[in-house]
Short mmCIF file of C-alpha atoms and ligand atoms in Angstrom, two decimals:
data_model
loop_
_atom_site.label_atom_id
_atom_site.label_comp_id
_atom_site.label_asym_id
_atom_site.label_seq_id
_atom_site.Cartn_x
_atom_site.Cartn_y
_atom_site.Cartn_z
CA MET A 1 2.26 14.20 34.36
CA SER A 2 4.39 13.56 31.26
CA LYS A 3 2.80 14.33 27.88
CA GLN A 4 1.79 11.20 25.96
CA SER A 5 1.34 11.20 22.18
CA TYR A 6 0.01 8.38 20.03
CA SER A 7 0.45 7.19 16.45
CA SER A 8 -1.97 5.13 14.39
CA PRO A 9 -1.33 1.39 14.91
CA ARG A 10 1.24 -0.29 12.64
CA GLY A 11 -0.28 -1.17 9.26
CA THR A 12 -3.15 1.33 9.54
CA LYS A 13 -3.44 4.86 8.19
CA ASP A 14 -5.54 7.98 8.33
CA ILE A 15 -7.22 8.94 5.08
CA LEU A 16 -6.80 12.71 5.26
CA PRO A 17 -9.05 15.30 3.59
CA SER A 18 -6.48 15.80 0.78
CA ALA A 19 -6.85 12.13 -0.29
CA GLN A 20 -10.64 12.03 0.04
CA PRO A 21 -11.42 13.19 -3.55
CA TYR A 22 -9.69 10.02 -4.87
CA TRP A 23 -11.69 7.76 -2.55
CA GLN A 24 -14.87 9.63 -3.37
CA THR A 25 -14.25 9.30 -7.13
CA LEU A 26 -13.50 5.58 -6.81
CA ARG A 27 -16.57 4.92 -4.66
CA SER A 28 -18.88 6.94 -6.85
CA ILE A 29 -17.72 5.40 -10.17
CA ALA A 30 -17.81 1.91 -8.66
CA GLU A 31 -21.26 2.28 -7.12
CA LYS A 32 -22.71 3.84 -10.27
CA THR A 33 -21.23 1.13 -12.49
CA LEU A 34 -22.34 -1.71 -10.24
CA SER A 35 -25.91 -0.46 -9.79
CA GLY A 36 -26.08 -0.08 -13.56
CA LEU A 37 -25.06 -3.72 -13.93
CA GLY A 38 -27.77 -4.98 -11.56
CA PHE A 39 -25.83 -5.26 -8.29
CA ASP A 40 -27.39 -4.24 -4.95
CA ARG A 41 -25.35 -2.98 -2.04
CA ILE A 42 -25.01 -5.03 1.13
CA ASP A 43 -23.29 -4.06 4.38
CA ILE A 44 -22.23 -6.81 6.73
CA PRO A 45 -20.62 -6.68 10.20
CA HIS A 46 -16.91 -6.04 10.61
CA PHE A 47 -16.65 -9.18 12.73
CA GLU A 48 -18.20 -12.61 12.50
CA ASN A 49 -18.25 -15.90 14.33
CA ILE A 50 -14.73 -17.17 13.74
CA GLU A 51 -15.99 -20.38 12.09
CA VAL A 52 -17.41 -18.38 9.18
CA PHE A 53 -13.77 -17.67 8.31
CA THR A 54 -12.04 -20.87 9.41
CA ARG A 55 -14.51 -23.05 7.51
CA GLY A 56 -15.14 -20.58 4.69
CA ILE A 57 -11.64 -19.42 3.81
CA GLY A 58 -9.98 -22.67 4.89
CA GLU A 59 -8.09 -23.81 8.02
CA GLY A 60 -4.88 -24.29 6.06
CA THR A 61 -4.69 -20.83 4.45
CA ASP A 62 -2.23 -18.13 5.54
CA ILE A 63 -5.16 -15.80 6.22
CA VAL A 64 -6.70 -18.15 8.79
CA GLN A 65 -3.44 -19.57 10.16
CA LYS A 66 -1.42 -16.39 10.56
CA GLU A 67 -3.37 -13.25 9.71
CA MET A 68 -6.66 -13.17 11.57
CA PHE A 69 -7.32 -10.61 14.27
CA THR A 70 -9.32 -12.55 16.84
CA LEU A 71 -11.49 -10.80 19.39
CA GLU A 72 -11.59 -11.54 23.07
CA LYS A 73 -13.54 -9.78 25.75
CA ARG A 74 -11.23 -8.07 28.19
CA GLY A 75 -10.47 -10.42 31.02
CA GLU A 76 -11.56 -13.55 29.14
CA LYS A 77 -9.22 -16.41 28.36
CA GLU A 78 -7.78 -16.81 24.88
CA ASP A 79 -9.30 -20.26 24.42
CA SER A 80 -12.78 -18.78 24.68
CA ILE A 81 -12.34 -16.76 21.47
CA THR A 82 -15.44 -17.02 19.30
CA HIS A 83 -15.18 -14.04 16.94
CA ALA A 84 -12.69 -12.46 14.54
CA LEU A 85 -12.44 -9.25 12.52
CA ARG A 86 -13.26 -9.91 8.88
CA PRO A 87 -10.12 -10.55 6.79
CA GLU A 88 -12.25 -10.47 3.59
CA GLY A 89 -15.87 -10.05 2.59
CA THR A 90 -16.94 -13.20 0.75
CA ALA A 91 -17.44 -15.54 3.72
CA GLY A 92 -19.55 -12.95 5.59
CA VAL A 93 -21.70 -12.21 2.52
CA VAL A 94 -22.29 -15.94 2.09
CA ARG A 95 -23.31 -16.19 5.76
CA SER A 96 -25.74 -13.32 5.19
CA TYR A 97 -27.14 -14.88 1.97
CA ILE A 98 -27.97 -18.04 3.92
CA GLN A 99 -29.19 -16.35 7.13
CA ASN A 100 -31.51 -13.98 5.27
CA GLY A 101 -33.03 -16.63 3.01
CA MET A 102 -31.79 -14.95 -0.15
CA SER A 103 -31.98 -18.26 -2.01
CA SER A 104 -35.75 -17.70 -2.19
CA LEU A 105 -35.27 -14.43 -4.09
CA PRO A 106 -35.20 -14.52 -7.90
CA GLN A 107 -31.71 -15.77 -8.82
CA PRO A 108 -29.05 -14.73 -9.59
CA VAL A 109 -28.67 -12.45 -6.57
CA ARG A 110 -25.99 -9.85 -7.31
CA LEU A 111 -24.48 -8.03 -4.35
CA TYR A 112 -21.65 -5.56 -3.78
CA TYR A 113 -19.98 -4.26 -0.64
CA LEU A 114 -17.18 -1.98 0.42
CA GLY A 115 -15.33 -1.36 3.63
CA SER A 116 -12.42 -2.20 5.91
CA MET A 117 -10.88 -5.66 6.13
CA PHE A 118 -8.22 -6.71 8.64
CA ARG A 119 -5.22 -8.98 8.18
CA TYR A 120 -2.24 -9.26 10.49
CA GLU A 121 0.39 -8.97 7.74
CA ARG A 122 3.86 -7.50 7.61
CA PRO A 123 3.08 -3.93 6.55
CA GLN A 124 4.81 -2.49 3.48
CA LYS A 125 3.88 -0.40 0.41
CA GLY A 126 0.37 -1.48 -0.64
CA ARG A 127 0.02 -3.95 2.20
CA PHE A 128 -1.80 -2.91 5.36
CA ARG A 129 -3.32 -4.48 8.43
CA GLU A 130 -6.50 -2.50 7.92
CA PHE A 131 -7.33 -2.04 4.24
CA ASN A 132 -10.42 -1.40 2.16
CA GLN A 133 -12.01 -3.76 -0.30
CA LEU A 134 -14.75 -3.27 -2.82
CA GLY A 135 -16.24 -6.61 -3.79
CA VAL A 136 -19.08 -8.24 -5.72
CA GLU A 137 -20.65 -11.65 -5.27
CA ILE A 138 -23.16 -13.32 -7.63
CA PHE A 139 -25.25 -16.22 -6.28
CA GLY A 140 -27.38 -18.76 -8.10
CA ASP A 141 -25.94 -18.84 -11.62
CA GLU A 142 -23.62 -21.62 -12.66
CA SER A 143 -23.18 -20.36 -16.21
CA ALA A 144 -20.04 -18.66 -17.53
CA ARG A 145 -22.15 -15.53 -18.03
CA SER A 146 -21.69 -14.66 -14.35
CA ASP A 147 -17.94 -15.37 -14.44
CA TYR A 148 -17.78 -12.97 -17.35
CA LEU A 149 -19.99 -10.37 -15.62
CA THR A 150 -17.72 -10.50 -12.57
CA ILE A 151 -14.55 -9.87 -14.55
CA MET A 152 -16.28 -7.33 -16.78
CA SER A 153 -17.64 -5.30 -13.86
CA ALA A 154 -14.14 -5.11 -12.34
CA TRP A 155 -12.67 -4.09 -15.69
CA GLU A 156 -15.42 -1.58 -16.35
CA ILE A 157 -14.75 0.25 -13.05
CA LEU A 158 -10.99 0.38 -13.74
CA SER A 159 -11.56 1.63 -17.30
CA LYS A 160 -14.01 4.31 -16.19
CA LEU A 161 -11.43 5.49 -13.68
CA GLY A 162 -8.99 5.80 -16.59
CA LEU A 163 -6.32 3.50 -15.11
CA LYS A 164 -3.70 2.18 -17.50
CA ASN A 165 -1.20 -0.68 -17.62
CA LEU A 166 -3.52 -3.25 -16.11
CA LYS A 167 -3.82 -6.87 -17.10
CA VAL A 168 -6.25 -9.70 -16.38
CA TYR A 169 -4.77 -13.14 -15.66
CA ALA A 170 -7.15 -16.09 -15.73
CA ASN A 171 -7.06 -19.77 -14.90
CA SER A 172 -9.37 -22.60 -13.96
CA ILE A 173 -8.58 -24.73 -10.93
CA GLY A 174 -11.22 -27.37 -11.70
CA CYS A 175 -13.75 -29.02 -9.43
CA SER A 176 -14.00 -31.95 -7.03
CA THR A 177 -14.03 -34.33 -10.00
CA CYS A 178 -10.88 -33.23 -11.83
CA ARG A 179 -8.78 -31.48 -9.17
CA PRO A 180 -7.88 -34.56 -7.08
CA LYS A 181 -6.51 -36.24 -10.24
CA TYR A 182 -4.45 -33.16 -11.02
CA LEU A 183 -3.15 -32.94 -7.44
CA SER A 184 -1.82 -36.49 -7.55
CA LYS A 185 -0.08 -35.65 -10.86
CA LEU A 186 1.36 -32.53 -9.21
CA ARG A 187 2.58 -34.42 -6.15
CA LYS A 188 4.22 -36.99 -8.40
CA PHE A 189 6.08 -34.20 -10.19
CA TYR A 190 7.17 -32.52 -6.93
CA LYS A 191 8.26 -35.79 -5.35
CA THR A 192 11.33 -35.81 -7.58
CA LYS A 193 12.07 -32.14 -6.71
CA PHE A 194 11.35 -32.37 -3.00
CA ASP A 195 14.93 -31.67 -1.88
CA ASN A 196 15.08 -28.48 -3.95
CA ILE A 197 11.91 -26.76 -2.72
CA CYS A 198 11.75 -24.33 0.22
CA ASP A 199 10.60 -25.37 3.69
CA ASP A 200 7.19 -23.72 3.26
CA CYS A 201 6.67 -25.68 0.05
CA LYS A 202 7.52 -28.91 1.87
CA ILE A 203 4.53 -28.19 4.12
CA ARG A 204 2.40 -27.18 1.12
CA TYR A 205 3.30 -30.50 -0.53
CA GLU A 206 1.56 -32.28 2.36
CA LYS A 207 -1.25 -29.86 3.19
CA ASN A 208 -2.19 -27.82 0.11
CA PRO A 209 -0.22 -28.90 -2.97
CA LEU A 210 -2.01 -26.48 -5.33
CA ARG A 211 -0.27 -23.61 -3.54
CA LEU A 212 3.13 -25.03 -4.53
CA LEU A 213 2.45 -23.26 -7.81
CA ASP A 214 2.42 -19.72 -6.43
CA CYS A 215 5.40 -19.84 -4.05
CA LYS A 216 7.32 -16.58 -4.47
CA ASN A 217 10.73 -18.17 -3.79
CA GLU A 218 12.78 -17.86 -7.00
CA LYS A 219 14.00 -21.44 -7.00
CA CYS A 220 10.50 -22.76 -6.37
CA GLN A 221 9.17 -20.58 -9.19
CA THR A 222 11.55 -22.15 -11.69
CA ILE A 223 10.35 -25.58 -10.60
CA ALA A 224 6.69 -24.48 -10.77
CA ASP A 225 7.26 -23.31 -14.37
CA GLU A 226 7.93 -26.93 -15.34
CA ALA A 227 5.04 -28.41 -13.36
CA PRO A 228 2.13 -30.02 -15.25
CA SER A 229 -0.57 -27.47 -16.14
CA ILE A 230 -3.96 -27.84 -14.50
CA LEU A 231 -5.56 -26.75 -17.77
CA ASP A 232 -4.53 -30.11 -19.29
CA SER A 233 -6.30 -32.00 -16.50
CA LEU A 234 -9.71 -30.29 -16.41
CA CYS A 235 -12.80 -32.49 -16.79
CA LYS A 236 -15.11 -31.76 -19.73
CA GLU A 237 -17.52 -29.66 -17.65
CA CYS A 238 -14.75 -27.44 -16.25
CA ARG A 239 -13.03 -27.18 -19.64
CA ASP A 240 -16.24 -26.10 -21.40
CA HIS A 241 -17.08 -23.66 -18.61
CA PHE A 242 -13.64 -22.02 -18.79
CA GLN A 243 -13.78 -21.97 -22.61
CA ASN A 244 -17.16 -20.20 -22.46
CA THR A 245 -15.82 -17.63 -19.97
CA LEU A 246 -12.87 -16.86 -22.25
CA GLU A 247 -15.14 -16.60 -25.29
CA TYR A 248 -17.23 -13.98 -23.50
CA LEU A 249 -14.05 -12.04 -22.66
CA ASP A 250 -12.92 -12.27 -26.30
CA TYR A 251 -16.33 -11.24 -27.60
CA PHE A 252 -16.39 -8.15 -25.37
CA ASP A 253 -12.74 -7.41 -26.05
CA ILE A 254 -11.38 -7.76 -22.53
CA LYS A 255 -7.72 -8.75 -22.92
CA TYR A 256 -6.37 -11.47 -20.66
CA ASP A 257 -3.43 -13.83 -20.32
CA LEU A 258 -3.81 -17.43 -19.24
CA ASP A 259 -1.77 -18.23 -16.15
CA PRO A 260 -1.92 -21.92 -15.20
CA LYS A 261 0.06 -21.12 -12.03
CA LEU A 262 -2.64 -18.76 -10.73
CA VAL A 263 -4.31 -20.56 -7.81
CA ARG A 264 -5.26 -17.80 -5.29
CA GLY A 265 -4.72 -17.87 -1.54
CA LEU A 266 -8.18 -18.86 -0.33
CA ASP A 267 -9.47 -22.43 -0.29
CA TYR A 268 -13.02 -21.89 -1.49
CA TYR A 269 -12.39 -21.52 -5.22
CA THR A 270 -13.63 -23.87 -7.94
CA LYS A 271 -13.29 -23.48 -11.73
CA THR A 272 -12.51 -19.89 -12.84
CA VAL A 273 -9.98 -17.81 -10.88
CA PHE A 274 -8.59 -14.46 -11.99
CA GLU A 275 -6.46 -11.53 -10.89
CA ILE A 276 -5.93 -8.03 -12.21
CA THR A 277 -2.41 -6.70 -11.84
CA ASP A 278 -0.60 -3.42 -12.30
CA GLN A 279 1.97 -4.17 -14.99
CA SER A 280 4.24 -1.28 -14.04
CA ASP A 281 4.83 -2.67 -10.53
CA LYS A 282 6.79 -5.88 -10.23
CA SER A 283 6.34 -6.24 -6.46
CA ARG A 284 4.04 -8.75 -4.79
CA GLN A 285 1.61 -5.95 -4.07
CA ASN A 286 0.85 -5.40 -7.77
CA VAL A 287 -2.37 -7.44 -7.58
CA ILE A 288 -5.10 -4.87 -7.32
CA GLY A 289 -7.99 -7.29 -7.38
CA GLY A 290 -8.86 -10.92 -7.67
CA GLY A 291 -11.64 -13.43 -7.43
CA GLY A 292 -13.26 -16.46 -8.93
CA ARG A 293 -15.99 -19.05 -8.67
CA TYR A 294 -16.79 -20.79 -5.39
CA ASP A 295 -19.57 -23.28 -6.07
CA ASN A 296 -19.25 -25.20 -2.76
CA LEU A 297 -19.01 -22.39 -0.21
CA VAL A 298 -22.73 -21.75 0.39
CA GLU A 299 -23.23 -25.44 1.15
CA LEU A 300 -20.08 -25.56 3.29
CA LEU A 301 -21.45 -22.76 5.48
CA GLY A 302 -24.81 -24.48 5.93
CA GLY A 303 -26.88 -23.35 2.93
CA SER A 304 -28.25 -25.32 0.01
CA GLU A 305 -26.16 -26.12 -3.06
CA THR A 306 -25.68 -22.71 -4.74
CA PRO A 307 -23.18 -21.79 -7.44
CA ALA A 308 -21.44 -18.45 -6.84
CA VAL A 309 -18.70 -16.21 -8.22
CA GLY A 310 -17.16 -12.89 -7.20
CA PHE A 311 -14.13 -10.64 -6.89
CA SER A 312 -12.68 -7.93 -4.64
CA PHE A 313 -10.46 -4.95 -5.28
CA GLY A 314 -7.93 -3.52 -2.88
CA MET A 315 -9.23 0.07 -2.82
CA ASP A 316 -6.06 1.39 -1.16
CA ARG A 317 -4.00 0.01 -4.05
CA ILE A 318 -6.35 1.53 -6.62
CA VAL A 319 -6.22 4.94 -4.93
CA SER A 320 -2.43 4.90 -4.88
CA LEU A 321 -2.45 3.94 -8.60
CA MET A 322 -4.85 6.81 -9.30
CA GLN A 323 -2.41 9.17 -7.61
CA GLU A 324 0.62 7.69 -9.41
CA GLN A 325 -1.11 7.87 -12.80
CA LYS A 326 -2.36 11.39 -12.05
CA ILE A 327 -6.01 10.46 -12.55
CA LYS A 328 -8.26 13.48 -12.06
CA ALA A 329 -10.29 13.12 -8.90
CA THR A 330 -13.50 15.09 -8.68
CA LYS A 331 -13.70 17.16 -5.53
CA GLN A 332 -16.91 17.15 -3.55
CA ARG A 333 -18.79 20.43 -3.80
CA GLY A 334 -17.77 22.46 -0.76
CA VAL A 335 -19.38 25.61 0.62
CA GLU A 336 -20.93 27.51 -2.31
CA VAL A 337 -22.78 30.34 -0.62
CA CYS A 338 -22.34 32.06 2.78
CA ILE A 339 -25.09 34.08 4.37
CA LEU A 340 -23.80 37.19 6.12
CA GLN A 341 -26.20 38.94 8.46
CA LEU A 342 -25.86 42.26 10.19
CA GLY A 343 -28.10 43.06 13.12
CA GLU A 344 -30.90 41.27 14.97
CA LYS A 345 -33.68 41.96 12.46
CA ALA A 346 -31.74 40.31 9.67
CA LYS A 347 -31.27 37.06 11.63
CA GLU A 348 -34.76 35.71 11.01
CA ALA A 349 -34.67 36.60 7.31
CA ALA A 350 -31.25 34.97 7.03
CA LYS A 351 -32.53 31.70 8.49
CA LYS A 352 -35.38 31.63 5.93
CA ILE A 353 -32.94 32.24 3.09
CA TYR A 354 -30.70 29.48 4.45
CA ASP A 355 -33.62 27.02 4.39
CA GLY A 356 -34.64 28.03 0.85
CA LEU A 357 -31.14 27.58 -0.60
CA SER A 358 -30.39 24.42 1.32
CA ASP A 359 -33.72 22.79 0.26
CA ASN A 360 -32.72 23.54 -3.34
CA ASP A 361 -29.41 21.67 -3.15
CA VAL A 362 -27.18 24.71 -2.78
CA ASN A 363 -24.35 24.15 -0.25
CA VAL A 364 -24.89 27.05 2.07
CA PHE A 365 -23.12 28.07 5.28
CA PHE A 366 -24.86 30.17 7.89
CA VAL A 367 -24.05 30.67 11.54
CA PRO A 368 -25.41 33.94 13.04
CA SER A 369 -22.51 36.25 13.75
CA ASN A 370 -21.84 39.50 15.57
CA ASP A 371 -18.72 40.21 13.48
CA GLY A 372 -18.51 43.18 11.14
CA LEU A 373 -19.12 42.76 7.37
CA ARG A 374 -15.45 42.89 6.39
CA GLN A 375 -14.62 40.06 8.81
CA GLN A 376 -17.55 37.95 7.64
CA ILE A 377 -16.52 38.38 3.99
CA LYS A 378 -12.97 37.30 4.85
CA ALA A 379 -14.28 34.21 6.64
CA SER A 380 -16.51 33.33 3.63
CA ILE A 381 -13.54 33.53 1.24
CA LYS A 382 -11.58 31.26 3.58
CA LEU A 383 -14.41 28.71 3.45
CA GLY A 384 -14.11 28.68 -0.35
CA ALA A 385 -17.61 30.09 -1.04
CA ARG A 386 -18.24 31.70 -4.44
CA TYR A 387 -21.11 33.97 -3.30
CA ALA A 388 -22.12 35.82 -0.18
CA VAL A 389 -25.74 36.73 0.49
CA ILE A 390 -25.65 39.88 2.64
CA ILE A 391 -28.65 40.95 4.71
CA GLY A 392 -28.67 44.07 6.86
CA GLN A 393 -31.56 45.75 8.70
CA ARG A 394 -32.54 47.74 5.57
CA GLU A 395 -32.57 44.66 3.29
CA ALA A 396 -34.56 42.67 5.86
CA LEU A 397 -37.28 45.33 5.92
CA LYS A 398 -37.45 45.53 2.11
CA ASP A 399 -37.30 41.73 1.51
CA GLU A 400 -34.11 42.16 -0.44
CA ILE A 401 -30.55 40.89 -0.24
CA ILE A 402 -27.16 41.91 -1.62
CA LEU A 403 -25.60 39.15 -3.68
CA ARG A 404 -21.83 39.46 -3.69
CA ASP A 405 -19.61 37.55 -6.11
CA LEU A 406 -16.60 36.85 -3.88
CA GLU A 407 -14.35 36.02 -6.84
CA ALA A 408 -15.16 39.13 -8.88
CA SER A 409 -15.69 41.38 -5.81
CA SER A 410 -18.88 42.74 -7.41
CA GLN A 411 -22.36 42.90 -5.96
CA GLU A 412 -26.02 43.49 -6.88
CA VAL A 413 -29.30 43.87 -5.01
CA PHE A 414 -31.97 41.19 -5.57
CA PRO A 415 -35.43 40.50 -4.17
CA VAL A 416 -35.41 37.50 -1.81
CA SER A 417 -38.10 35.82 -3.92
CA GLY A 418 -35.83 35.37 -6.96
CA LEU A 419 -32.64 34.44 -5.10
CA VAL A 420 -32.64 30.66 -5.48
CA GLU A 421 -33.17 30.88 -9.25
CA GLU A 422 -30.50 33.57 -9.62
CA ILE A 423 -27.88 31.52 -7.74
CA LYS A 424 -28.75 28.34 -9.64
CA ARG A 425 -28.55 30.25 -12.94
CA ARG A 426 -25.10 31.59 -12.02
CA PHE A 427 -23.75 28.17 -11.05
CA GLU A 428 -25.13 26.65 -14.29
CA LYS A 429 -23.38 29.42 -16.26
CA CYS A 430 -20.08 28.69 -14.43
CA LYS A 431 -20.40 25.00 -15.35
CA CYS A 432 -20.95 25.84 -19.05
CA ASN A 433 -17.98 28.19 -19.10
CA SER A 434 -15.66 25.64 -17.53
CA LYS A 435 -16.59 22.92 -20.09
P1 LIG B 1 -7.85 -11.44 -1.98
O1 LIG B 1 -7.03 -11.75 -3.18
O2 LIG B 1 -7.39 -12.01 -0.69
O3 LIG B 1 -9.31 -11.95 -2.31
O4 LIG B 1 -8.01 -9.89 -1.79
C1 LIG B 1 -8.50 -9.06 -2.85
C2 LIG B 1 -7.66 -7.82 -2.99
O5 LIG B 1 -7.61 -7.13 -1.73
C3 LIG B 1 -6.20 -8.09 -3.33
O6 LIG B 1 -6.04 -8.29 -4.71
C4 LIG B 1 -5.54 -6.80 -2.86
O7 LIG B 1 -5.66 -5.79 -3.84
C5 LIG B 1 -6.37 -6.42 -1.66
N1 LIG B 1 -5.64 -6.79 -0.43
C6 LIG B 1 -5.55 -7.99 0.15
N2 LIG B 1 -4.80 -7.93 1.26
C7 LIG B 1 -4.40 -6.65 1.39
C8 LIG B 1 -3.58 -5.92 2.34
N3 LIG B 1 -3.06 -6.53 3.40
N4 LIG B 1 -3.39 -4.60 2.15
C9 LIG B 1 -3.92 -3.96 1.08
N5 LIG B 1 -4.69 -4.59 0.16
C10 LIG B 1 -4.93 -5.90 0.30
C11 LIG B 1 -10.35 -11.84 -1.46
O8 LIG B 1 -10.34 -11.21 -0.44
C12 LIG B 1 -11.59 -12.56 -1.96
N6 LIG B 1 -12.66 -12.36 -0.97
C13 LIG B 1 -12.00 -12.08 -3.33
C14 LIG B 1 -13.25 -12.72 -3.81
C15 LIG B 1 -14.50 -12.19 -3.77
N7 LIG B 1 -13.35 -13.91 -4.35
C16 LIG B 1 -14.61 -14.16 -4.62
N8 LIG B 1 -15.33 -13.15 -4.26
#
């Protein structure tokens, strides 16, 4: 039989142990920051009834039209497809908010989530078919305070990570009162330019004119630069709401640029939309996070009228920025202590010592071994341990151990009873010295 080897599917990747400290740092700073700001974690399924996405994100969006991974049971016909892998988190979190009666909890409900999302895109740097998002959603507060809190929590995480060269772009895309008026103004403007726009934009003109503004075609961009600004067409409620959001950002010194062409690629947005971009990267993949308000989505998916706002980060893009900007990633504590036992009698004592250290939050490795001491010491150094606790027959009888510093190659005898304290004291001392 010929040997078969496999690669990870196109647009996916393995996150190897060497990259894990970056992911760990990002997750731990994000989760700490978000809990501190009153967000609770939620985990939702990786796939949902397809209508959660088609209705939620919008039939006409690229995500729903071209990028969804649909699921079919082997042997079933394609037209019986009922589920899809999640291309984003918001629609699923909204489904969960409704299904679990979260509207009866004290509002606002603030949730965060992280995990894989799936989009059938053309893979390139920073764009994958399986990627990770970290997102927040706030339900039940229509005030600009929650728009601000959303942007601020994103900014806070990025600042705590120490990332530089980032910028917030903000816009308001109005509501069902003012947007239709703006769209007819926009269509009027594009009618005179129709022959000069790309074929995709000709479809957008009919189906989703707001998206004419963020076409990446150079010629279309020049035309979009001259288009009427939505900010001049907002109704009083949307104008005041956006003004309040910006005042909060000013007050808390979060720098932003207004971008009246920022419209986002999902249909559910109302009022505030925003994106955070990496200024040093001019490619289309420089958007590391985005979000906005979506006051109609809960109702659209079957819930009661509930204002909501949120954002998501592309975690893969943040991790690659952390690596590019040489951000220090904190390594998880690995093996700290190895227990080396010689002879049968020492085995039982070694197990007790293992339990004592492990219960006291020391990372300890112990697997009974028949190897000689020299070999066991070598293996402990390979595991990266700082100390070895050595127990032979004599030590087991006297309730003692030999504590060996594997870095300094020195050792001392200690009574078993004081071992946990001694090891903790030594690690504390190491921490002080390295500060
Ligand atoms: P989104 O703009 O589609 O928004 O995605 C958010 C972020 O996910 C993007 O800014 C990007 O960093 C990352 N991302 C998207 N697609 C890919 C990909 N193919 N490969 C790598 N990274 C990617 C949303 O998903 C909304 N749910 C955000 C939101 C939450 N709005 C309100 N609440």
